[in-house]
mmCIF file of C-alpha atoms in Angstrom:
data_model
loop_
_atom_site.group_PDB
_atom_site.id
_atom_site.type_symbol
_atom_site.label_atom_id
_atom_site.label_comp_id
_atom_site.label_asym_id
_atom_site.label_seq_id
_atom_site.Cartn_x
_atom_site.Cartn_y
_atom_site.Cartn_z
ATOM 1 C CA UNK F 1 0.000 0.000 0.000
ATOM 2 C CA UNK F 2 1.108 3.679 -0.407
ATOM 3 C CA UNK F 3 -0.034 6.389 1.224
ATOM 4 C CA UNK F 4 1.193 10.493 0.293
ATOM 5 C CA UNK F 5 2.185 11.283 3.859
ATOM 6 C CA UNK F 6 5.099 11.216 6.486
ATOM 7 C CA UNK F 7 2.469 10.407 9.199
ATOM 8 C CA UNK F 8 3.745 6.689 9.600
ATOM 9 C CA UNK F 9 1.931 6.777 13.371
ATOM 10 C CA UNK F 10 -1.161 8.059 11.891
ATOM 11 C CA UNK F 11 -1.220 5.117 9.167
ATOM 12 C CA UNK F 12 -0.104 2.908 11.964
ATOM 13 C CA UNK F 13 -3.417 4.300 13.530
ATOM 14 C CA UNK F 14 -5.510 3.795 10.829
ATOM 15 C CA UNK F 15 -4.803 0.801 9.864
ATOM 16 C CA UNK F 16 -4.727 -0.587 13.657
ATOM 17 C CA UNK F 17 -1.707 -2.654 13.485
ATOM 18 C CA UNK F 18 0.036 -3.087 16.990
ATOM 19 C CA UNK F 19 3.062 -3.726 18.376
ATOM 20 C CA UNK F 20 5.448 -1.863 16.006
ATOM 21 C CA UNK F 21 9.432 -2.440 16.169
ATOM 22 C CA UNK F 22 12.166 -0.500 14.267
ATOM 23 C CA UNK F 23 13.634 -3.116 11.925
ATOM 24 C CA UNK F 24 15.956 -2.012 8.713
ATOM 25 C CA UNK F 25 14.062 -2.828 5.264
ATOM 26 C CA UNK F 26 16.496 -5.521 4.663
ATOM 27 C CA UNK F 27 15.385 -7.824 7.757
ATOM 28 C CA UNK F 28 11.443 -6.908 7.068
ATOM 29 C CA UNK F 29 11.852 -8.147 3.739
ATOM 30 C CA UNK F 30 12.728 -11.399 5.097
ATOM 31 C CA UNK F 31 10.385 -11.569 7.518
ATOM 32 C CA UNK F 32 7.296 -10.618 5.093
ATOM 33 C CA UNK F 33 8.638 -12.946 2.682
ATOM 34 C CA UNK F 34 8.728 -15.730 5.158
ATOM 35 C CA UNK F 35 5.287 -14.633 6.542
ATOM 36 C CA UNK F 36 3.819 -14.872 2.572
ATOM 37 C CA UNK F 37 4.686 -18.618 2.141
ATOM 38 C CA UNK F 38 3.045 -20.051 5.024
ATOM 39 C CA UNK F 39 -0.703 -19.888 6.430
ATOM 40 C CA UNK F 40 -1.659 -17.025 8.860
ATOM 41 C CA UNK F 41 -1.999 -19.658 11.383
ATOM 42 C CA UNK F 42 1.503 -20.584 11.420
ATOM 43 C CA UNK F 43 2.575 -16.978 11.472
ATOM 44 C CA UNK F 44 3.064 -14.918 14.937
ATOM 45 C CA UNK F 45 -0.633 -15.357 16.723
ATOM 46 C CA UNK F 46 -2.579 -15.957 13.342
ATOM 47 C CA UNK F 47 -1.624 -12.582 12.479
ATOM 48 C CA UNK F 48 0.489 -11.764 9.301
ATOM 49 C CA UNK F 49 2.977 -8.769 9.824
ATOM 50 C CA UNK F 50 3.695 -5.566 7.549
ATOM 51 C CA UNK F 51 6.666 -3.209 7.430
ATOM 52 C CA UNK F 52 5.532 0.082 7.692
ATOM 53 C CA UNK F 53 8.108 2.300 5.749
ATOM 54 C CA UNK F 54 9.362 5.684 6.869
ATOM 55 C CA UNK F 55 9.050 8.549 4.680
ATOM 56 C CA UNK F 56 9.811 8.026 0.945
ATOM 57 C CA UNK F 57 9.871 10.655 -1.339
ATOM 58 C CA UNK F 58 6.620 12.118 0.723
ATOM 59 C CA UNK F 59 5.264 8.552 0.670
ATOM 60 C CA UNK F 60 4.508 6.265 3.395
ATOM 61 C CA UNK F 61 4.626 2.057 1.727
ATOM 62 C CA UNK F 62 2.786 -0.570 3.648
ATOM 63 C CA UNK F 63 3.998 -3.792 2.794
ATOM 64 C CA UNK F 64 2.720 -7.020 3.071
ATOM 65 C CA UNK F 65 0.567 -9.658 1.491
ATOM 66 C CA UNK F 66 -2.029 -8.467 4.051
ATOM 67 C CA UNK F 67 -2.253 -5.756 1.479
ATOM 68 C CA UNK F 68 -3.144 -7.744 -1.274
ATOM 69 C CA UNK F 69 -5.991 -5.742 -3.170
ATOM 70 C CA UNK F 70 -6.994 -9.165 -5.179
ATOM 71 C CA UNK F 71 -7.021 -11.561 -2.287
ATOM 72 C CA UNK F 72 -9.960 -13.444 -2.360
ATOM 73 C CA UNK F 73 -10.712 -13.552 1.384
ATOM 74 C CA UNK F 74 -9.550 -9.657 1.561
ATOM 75 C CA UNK F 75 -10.258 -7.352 -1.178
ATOM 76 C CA UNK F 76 -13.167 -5.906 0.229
ATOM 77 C CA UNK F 77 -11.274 -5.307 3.215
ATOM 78 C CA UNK F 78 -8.151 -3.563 1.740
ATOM 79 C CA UNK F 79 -10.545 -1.660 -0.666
ATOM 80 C CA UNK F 80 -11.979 -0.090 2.579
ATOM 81 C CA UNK F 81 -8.866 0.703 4.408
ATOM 82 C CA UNK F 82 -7.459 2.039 0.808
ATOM 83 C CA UNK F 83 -10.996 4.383 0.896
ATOM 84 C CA UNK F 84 -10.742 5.782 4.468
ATOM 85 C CA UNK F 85 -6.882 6.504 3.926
ATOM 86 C CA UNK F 86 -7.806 8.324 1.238
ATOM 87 C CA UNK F 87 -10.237 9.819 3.129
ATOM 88 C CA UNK F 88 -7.837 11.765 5.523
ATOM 89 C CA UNK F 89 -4.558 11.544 3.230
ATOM 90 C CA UNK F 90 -6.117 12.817 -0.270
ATOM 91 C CA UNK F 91 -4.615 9.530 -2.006
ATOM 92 C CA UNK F 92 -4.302 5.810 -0.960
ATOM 93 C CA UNK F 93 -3.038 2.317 -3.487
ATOM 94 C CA UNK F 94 -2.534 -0.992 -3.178
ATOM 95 C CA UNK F 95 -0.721 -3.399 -5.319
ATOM 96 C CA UNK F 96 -0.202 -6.754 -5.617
ATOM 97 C CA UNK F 97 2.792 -8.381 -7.748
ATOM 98 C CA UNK F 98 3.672 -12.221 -8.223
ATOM 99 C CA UNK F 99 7.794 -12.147 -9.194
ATOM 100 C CA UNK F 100 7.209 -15.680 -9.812
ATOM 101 C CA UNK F 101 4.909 -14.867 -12.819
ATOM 102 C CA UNK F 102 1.692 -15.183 -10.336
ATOM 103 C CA UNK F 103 0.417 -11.911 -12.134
ATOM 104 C CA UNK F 104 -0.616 -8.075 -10.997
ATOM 105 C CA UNK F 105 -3.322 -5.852 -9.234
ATOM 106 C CA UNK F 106 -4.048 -2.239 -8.302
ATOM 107 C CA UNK F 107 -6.266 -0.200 -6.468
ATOM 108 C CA UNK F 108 -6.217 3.360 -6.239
ATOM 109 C CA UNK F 109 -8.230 5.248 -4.212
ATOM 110 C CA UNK F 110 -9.144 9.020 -3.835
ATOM 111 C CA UNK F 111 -10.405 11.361 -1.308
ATOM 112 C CA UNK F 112 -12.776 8.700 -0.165
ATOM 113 C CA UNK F 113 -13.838 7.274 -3.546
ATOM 114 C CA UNK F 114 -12.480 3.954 -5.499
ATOM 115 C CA UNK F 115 -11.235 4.997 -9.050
ATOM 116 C CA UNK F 116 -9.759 1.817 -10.116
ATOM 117 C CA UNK F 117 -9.575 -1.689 -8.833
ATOM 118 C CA UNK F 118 -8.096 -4.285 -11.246
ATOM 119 C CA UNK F 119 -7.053 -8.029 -10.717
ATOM 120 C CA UNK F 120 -4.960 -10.041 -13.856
ATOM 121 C CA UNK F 121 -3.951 -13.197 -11.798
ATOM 122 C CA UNK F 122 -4.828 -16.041 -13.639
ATOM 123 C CA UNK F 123 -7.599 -16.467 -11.066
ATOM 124 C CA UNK F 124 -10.953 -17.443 -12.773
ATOM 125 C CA UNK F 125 -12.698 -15.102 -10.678
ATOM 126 C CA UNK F 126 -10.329 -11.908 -11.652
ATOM 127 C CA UNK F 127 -13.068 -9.756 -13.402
ATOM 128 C CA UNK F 128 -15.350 -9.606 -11.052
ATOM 129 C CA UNK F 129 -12.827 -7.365 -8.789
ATOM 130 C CA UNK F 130 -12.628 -4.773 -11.756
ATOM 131 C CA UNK F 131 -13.892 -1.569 -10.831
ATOM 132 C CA UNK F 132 -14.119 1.981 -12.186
ATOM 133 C CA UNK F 133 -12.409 3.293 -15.250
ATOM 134 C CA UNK F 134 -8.710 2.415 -16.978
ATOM 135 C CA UNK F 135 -6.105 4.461 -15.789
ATOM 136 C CA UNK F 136 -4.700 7.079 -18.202
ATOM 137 C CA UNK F 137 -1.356 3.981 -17.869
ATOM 138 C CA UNK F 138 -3.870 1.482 -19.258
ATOM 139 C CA UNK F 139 -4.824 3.487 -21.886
ATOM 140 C CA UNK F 140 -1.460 4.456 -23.097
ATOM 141 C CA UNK F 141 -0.414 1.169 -22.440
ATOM 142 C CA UNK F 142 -2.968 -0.674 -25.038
ATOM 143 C CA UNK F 143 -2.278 1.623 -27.305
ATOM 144 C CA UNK F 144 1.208 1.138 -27.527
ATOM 145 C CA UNK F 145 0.166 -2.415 -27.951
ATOM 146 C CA UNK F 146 -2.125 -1.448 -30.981
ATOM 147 C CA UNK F 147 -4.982 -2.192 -28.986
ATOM 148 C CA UNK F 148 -8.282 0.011 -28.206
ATOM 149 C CA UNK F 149 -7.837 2.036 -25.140
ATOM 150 C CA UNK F 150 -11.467 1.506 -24.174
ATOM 151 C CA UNK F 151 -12.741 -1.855 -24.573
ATOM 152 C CA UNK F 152 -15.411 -4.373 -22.615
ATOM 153 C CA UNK F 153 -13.972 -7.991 -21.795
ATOM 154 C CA UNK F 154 -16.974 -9.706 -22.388
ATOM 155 C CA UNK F 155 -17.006 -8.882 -25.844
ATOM 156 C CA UNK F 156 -13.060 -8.172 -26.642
ATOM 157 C CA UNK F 157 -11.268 -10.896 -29.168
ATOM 158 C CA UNK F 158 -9.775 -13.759 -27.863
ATOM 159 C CA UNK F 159 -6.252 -12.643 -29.116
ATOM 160 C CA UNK F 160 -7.075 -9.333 -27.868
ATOM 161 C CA UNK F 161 -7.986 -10.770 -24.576
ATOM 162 C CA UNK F 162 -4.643 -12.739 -24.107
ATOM 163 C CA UNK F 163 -2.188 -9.982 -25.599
ATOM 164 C CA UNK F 164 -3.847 -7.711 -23.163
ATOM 165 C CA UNK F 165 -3.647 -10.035 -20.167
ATOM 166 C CA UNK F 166 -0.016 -11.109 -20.626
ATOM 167 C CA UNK F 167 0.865 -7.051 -21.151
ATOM 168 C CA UNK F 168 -0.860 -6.960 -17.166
ATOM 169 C CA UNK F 169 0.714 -9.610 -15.398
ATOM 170 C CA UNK F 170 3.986 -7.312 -15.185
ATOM 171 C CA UNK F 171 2.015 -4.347 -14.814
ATOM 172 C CA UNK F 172 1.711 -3.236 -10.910
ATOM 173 C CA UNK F 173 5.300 -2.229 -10.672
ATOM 174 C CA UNK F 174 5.112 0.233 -13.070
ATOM 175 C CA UNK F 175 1.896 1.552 -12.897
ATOM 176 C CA UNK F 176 3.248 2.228 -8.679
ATOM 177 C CA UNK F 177 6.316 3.863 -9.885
ATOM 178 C CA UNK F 178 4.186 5.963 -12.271
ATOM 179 C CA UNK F 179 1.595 7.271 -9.556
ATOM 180 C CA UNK F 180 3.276 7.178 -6.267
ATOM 181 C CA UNK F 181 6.808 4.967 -5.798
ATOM 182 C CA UNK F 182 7.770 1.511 -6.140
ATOM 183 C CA UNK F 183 9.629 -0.191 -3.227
ATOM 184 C CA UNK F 184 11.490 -1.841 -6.597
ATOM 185 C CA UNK F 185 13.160 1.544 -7.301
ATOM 186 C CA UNK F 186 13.999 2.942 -4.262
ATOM 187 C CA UNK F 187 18.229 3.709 -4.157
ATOM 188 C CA UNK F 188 20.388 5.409 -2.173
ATOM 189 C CA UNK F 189 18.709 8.795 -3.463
ATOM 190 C CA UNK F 190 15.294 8.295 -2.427
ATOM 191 C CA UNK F 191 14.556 11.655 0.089
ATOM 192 C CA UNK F 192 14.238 9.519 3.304
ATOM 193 C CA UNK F 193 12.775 10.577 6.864
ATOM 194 C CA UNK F 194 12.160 8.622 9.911
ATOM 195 C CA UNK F 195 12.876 4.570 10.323
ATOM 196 C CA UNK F 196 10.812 1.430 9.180
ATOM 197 C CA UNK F 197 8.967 -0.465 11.475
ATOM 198 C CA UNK F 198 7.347 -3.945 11.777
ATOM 199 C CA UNK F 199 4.082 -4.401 12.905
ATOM 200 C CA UNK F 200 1.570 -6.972 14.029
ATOM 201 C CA UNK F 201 -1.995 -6.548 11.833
ATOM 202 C CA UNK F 202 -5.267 -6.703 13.619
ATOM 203 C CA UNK F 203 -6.966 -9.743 14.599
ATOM 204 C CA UNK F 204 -8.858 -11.370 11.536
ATOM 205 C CA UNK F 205 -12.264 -11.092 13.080
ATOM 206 C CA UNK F 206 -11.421 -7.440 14.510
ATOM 207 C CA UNK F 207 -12.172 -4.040 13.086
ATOM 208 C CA UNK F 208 -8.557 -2.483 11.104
ATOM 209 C CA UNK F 209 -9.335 0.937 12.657
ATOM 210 C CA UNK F 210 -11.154 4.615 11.387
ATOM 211 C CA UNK F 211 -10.080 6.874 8.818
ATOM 212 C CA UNK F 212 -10.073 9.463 11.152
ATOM 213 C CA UNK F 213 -7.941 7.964 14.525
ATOM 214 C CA UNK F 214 -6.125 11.194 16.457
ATOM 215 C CA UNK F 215 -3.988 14.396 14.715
ATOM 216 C CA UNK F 216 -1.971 14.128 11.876
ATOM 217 C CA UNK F 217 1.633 13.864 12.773
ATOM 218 C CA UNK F 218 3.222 15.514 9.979
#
C-alpha cells in the first residue's frame, strides 16, 4: 500500500496494526517474505505482519501480502482501508505483484472514492474485482500495444484478450512507480525521513481501525 504522507503513526493508527518495532528494510523483507509462504496460522498469533516504511519521497509504503488488493478472502477489506486513507490523506493504493509470474493488481483510491480496482492473476474469478475506469497507464499502455484504449472484456477478441492479459501480469510495478513509488526503485537517493517499522496486523475477526484515529503527525 502507499499512502502520500510522512504520518507513519497516523497510518499505523488507521490501519490498527500493533506492536510496532524498528527493523531495517532488509530484515522486514525477510520476515514478510517468510510470513507470505506459510498460512496465517503458522505466522506470529494468526496474524500476518507488515513493514511500515518511513518517509519516501513524501510517501509512506505498507507492505505485506495483508495488502493484497486481489485476495480473495480480503479485497473488500483492503478496498476499505485504501478508501478511508484516502479519506484523511487525499490519495491511498494498493498493489499486488507475483515475481514468480503469479500476475498483478491495483487499487487506487481518492479522497474517499475507489477509481480503479483491477485483478490479472490467472484467477478465474479476476473480473469480477474490476472496478471503475482504466487508468490514463492502461490506456497508453494498449495503445502502444495497438490495442483500443477503451474496450469491454466480455465482448473483446480472444487474441485481444490474451495480448492484453499477458501485457498486465507485469504491470503493478510500473503503474506504482508511475503514480506514487515503487519499493522496486527505491536507491540510495530516495529523500528519506524517519525509520521502518514492523508491525503486528489486527486480529482477523477485529475491526482495522477509522479513517479518522487522532492528529496528523506531519
Amino acid at each position: 500500500m502507499a499512502v502520500p504522507t510522512g504520518d507513519q503513526a497516523g497510518v499505523i493508527a488507521s490501519l490498527g496494526l500493533t506492536q510496532p518495532s524498528l527493523v531495517t528494510f532488509e530484515v522486514a523483507e525477510e520476515v514478510i517474505d517468510a510470513d507470505s509462504h506459510r498460512g496465517f496460522s503458522k505466522e506470529p498469533q494468526g496474524r500476518p505482519r507488515v513493514y511500515v516504511s518511513p518517509e519516501l519521497d513524501g510517501w509512506t509504503l505498507v507492505i505485506g501480502r495483508w495488502c493484497n488488493p486481489c485476495d480473495g478472502g480480503r479485497s473488500d477489506e483492503v478496498l476499505r482501508m485504501c478508501v478511508e486513507l484516502s479519506a484523511r490523506y487525499g490519495q491511498a493504493q494498493a498493489y499486488y505483484y507475483g515475481a514468480q509470474g503469479d500476475g498483478s493488481a491495483w487499487l487506487i483510491a481518492e479522497r474517499g472514492s475507489v477509481v480503479r480496482r483491477y485483478c490479472e492473476t490467472g484467477e478465474g474469478e479476476d473480473h469480477y474485482l474490476t472496478l471503475g475506469e482504466p487508468l490514463p497507464f492502461e490506456r497508453a499502455r494498449r495503445e502502444q500495444l495497438g490495442l483500443s484504449p477503451t474496450w469491454d472484456a466480455a465482448t473483446e477478441s480472444d487474441e485481444d484478450e490474451e495480448e492484453w492479459s499477458l501485457a498486465t501480469y507485469g504491470m503493478a510495478p510500473e503503474i506504482a512507480a508511475a503514480l506514487s513509488i515503487s519499493p522496486r526503485d527505491l536507491t540510495a537517493e530516495t529523500r528519506t525521513r524517519g525509520t521502518g517499522v514492523l508491525a503486528l496486523t489486527p486480529p482477523r475477526d477485529g475491526h482495522t481501525g477509522t479513517s479518522l484515529i487522532g492528529p496528523a503527525a506531519g
